[in-house]
XYZ file of C-alpha atoms in Angstrom:
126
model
C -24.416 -16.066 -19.664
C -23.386 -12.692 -19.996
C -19.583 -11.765 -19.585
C -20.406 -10.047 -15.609
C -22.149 -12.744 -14.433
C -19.322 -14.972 -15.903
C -16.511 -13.011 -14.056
C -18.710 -13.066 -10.692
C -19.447 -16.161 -11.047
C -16.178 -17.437 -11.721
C -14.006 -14.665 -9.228
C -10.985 -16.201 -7.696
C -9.645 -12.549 -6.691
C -11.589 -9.108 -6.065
C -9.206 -5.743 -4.497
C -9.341 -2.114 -4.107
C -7.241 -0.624 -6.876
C -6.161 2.714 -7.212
C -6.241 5.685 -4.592
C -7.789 3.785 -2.019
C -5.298 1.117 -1.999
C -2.565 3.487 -1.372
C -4.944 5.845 1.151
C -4.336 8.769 -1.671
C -7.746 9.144 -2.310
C -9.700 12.219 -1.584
C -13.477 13.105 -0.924
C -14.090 13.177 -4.684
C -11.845 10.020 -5.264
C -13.777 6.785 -6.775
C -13.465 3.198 -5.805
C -11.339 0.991 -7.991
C -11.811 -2.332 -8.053
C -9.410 -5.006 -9.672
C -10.118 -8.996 -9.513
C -9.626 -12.156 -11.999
C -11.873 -15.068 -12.442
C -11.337 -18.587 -14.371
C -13.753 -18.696 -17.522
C -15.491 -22.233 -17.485
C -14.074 -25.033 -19.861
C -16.732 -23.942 -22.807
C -14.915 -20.676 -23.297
C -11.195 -21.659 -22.637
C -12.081 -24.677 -25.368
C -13.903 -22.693 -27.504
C -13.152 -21.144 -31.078
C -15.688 -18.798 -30.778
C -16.327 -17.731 -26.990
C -13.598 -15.771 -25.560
C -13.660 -13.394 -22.782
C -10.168 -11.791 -21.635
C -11.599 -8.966 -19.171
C -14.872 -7.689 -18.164
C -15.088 -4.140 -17.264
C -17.739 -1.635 -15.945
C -16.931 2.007 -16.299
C -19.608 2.794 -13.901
C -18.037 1.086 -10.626
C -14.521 1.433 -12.057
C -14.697 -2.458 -12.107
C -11.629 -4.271 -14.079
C -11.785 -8.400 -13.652
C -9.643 -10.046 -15.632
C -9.644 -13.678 -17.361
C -7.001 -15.830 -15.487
C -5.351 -16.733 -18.523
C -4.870 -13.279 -19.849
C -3.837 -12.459 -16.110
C -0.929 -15.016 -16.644
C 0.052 -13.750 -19.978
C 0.127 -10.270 -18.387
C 1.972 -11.183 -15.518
C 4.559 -12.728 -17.270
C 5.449 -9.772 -19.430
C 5.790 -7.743 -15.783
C 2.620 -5.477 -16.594
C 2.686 -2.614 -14.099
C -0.903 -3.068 -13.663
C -0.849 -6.533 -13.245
C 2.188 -6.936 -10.555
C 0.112 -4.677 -8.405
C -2.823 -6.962 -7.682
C -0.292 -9.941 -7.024
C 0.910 -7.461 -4.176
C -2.235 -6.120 -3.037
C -1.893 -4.997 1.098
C -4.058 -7.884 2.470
C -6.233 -5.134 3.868
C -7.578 -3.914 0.282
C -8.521 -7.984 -0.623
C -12.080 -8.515 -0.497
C -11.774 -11.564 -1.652
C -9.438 -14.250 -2.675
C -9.604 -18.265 -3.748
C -7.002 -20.477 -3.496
C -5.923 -20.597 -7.250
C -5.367 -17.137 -6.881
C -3.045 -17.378 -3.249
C -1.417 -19.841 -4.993
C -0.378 -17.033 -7.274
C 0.544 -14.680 -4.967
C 2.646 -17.125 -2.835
C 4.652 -17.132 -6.190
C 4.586 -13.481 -7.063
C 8.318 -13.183 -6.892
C 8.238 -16.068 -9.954
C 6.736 -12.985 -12.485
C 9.326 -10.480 -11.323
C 12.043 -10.066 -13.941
C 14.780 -7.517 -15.659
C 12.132 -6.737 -18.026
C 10.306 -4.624 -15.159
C 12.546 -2.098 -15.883
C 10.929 -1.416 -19.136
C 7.330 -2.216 -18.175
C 7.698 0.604 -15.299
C 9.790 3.102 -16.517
C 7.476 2.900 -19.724
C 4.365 3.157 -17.760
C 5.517 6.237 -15.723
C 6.809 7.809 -18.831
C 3.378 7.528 -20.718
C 1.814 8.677 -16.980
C 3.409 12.125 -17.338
C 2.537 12.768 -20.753
């Protein structure tokens, strides 16, 4: 199966990302779009199959494996806090292992998103 029909497969979470989330965008502004799915058994068990994100630079597509989701949630990932905050307007759509998640958003929050942020905004102006 090829890693995008994996992710769609699999999707427990698709958003808008980006300018449209945060009605920034402009005429010429494209359509982000952020999500996670939960790789089947064969590729979480396996030594050889792995899959942490799928992208497609064409749509501006990011969809992320749950598991590296976690891991980048947990070290406060600017990136990655976003989507657990997502405006319910920009979800299009969402499972419940996902909800589950961002019923307990608050749990990934820490001191360390001091540094995450402040080291993402600094790399954003240079």
């Amino acid at each position: 199966m090829l890693e995008k029909e994996l992710a769609e497969k699999y999707k427990v979470f698709e958003c808008l990302a980006g300018s449209h989330s945060y009605g920034t965008n402009i005429e010429t502004s494209d359509i982000d779009t952020r999500g996670v799915f939960i790789a089947p058994p064969e590729y979480i068990l396996s030594c050889h199959r792995s899959v942490g994100q799928v992208e497609d630079k064409v749509t501006d597509t990011t969809i992320f494996e749950f598991q590296k989701f976690i891991k980048l949630a947990s070290e406060c990932n600017p990136n990655i806090i976003e989507l657990l905050y997502t405006d319910q307007c920009n979800i299009k759509f969402i499972a419940w292992p996902f909800q589950k998640l961002r019923d307990n958003a608050h749990l990934f929050l820490s001191k360390k998103a001091r540094h995450t942020f402040s080291g993402y905004a600094t790399a954003q102006l240079h």
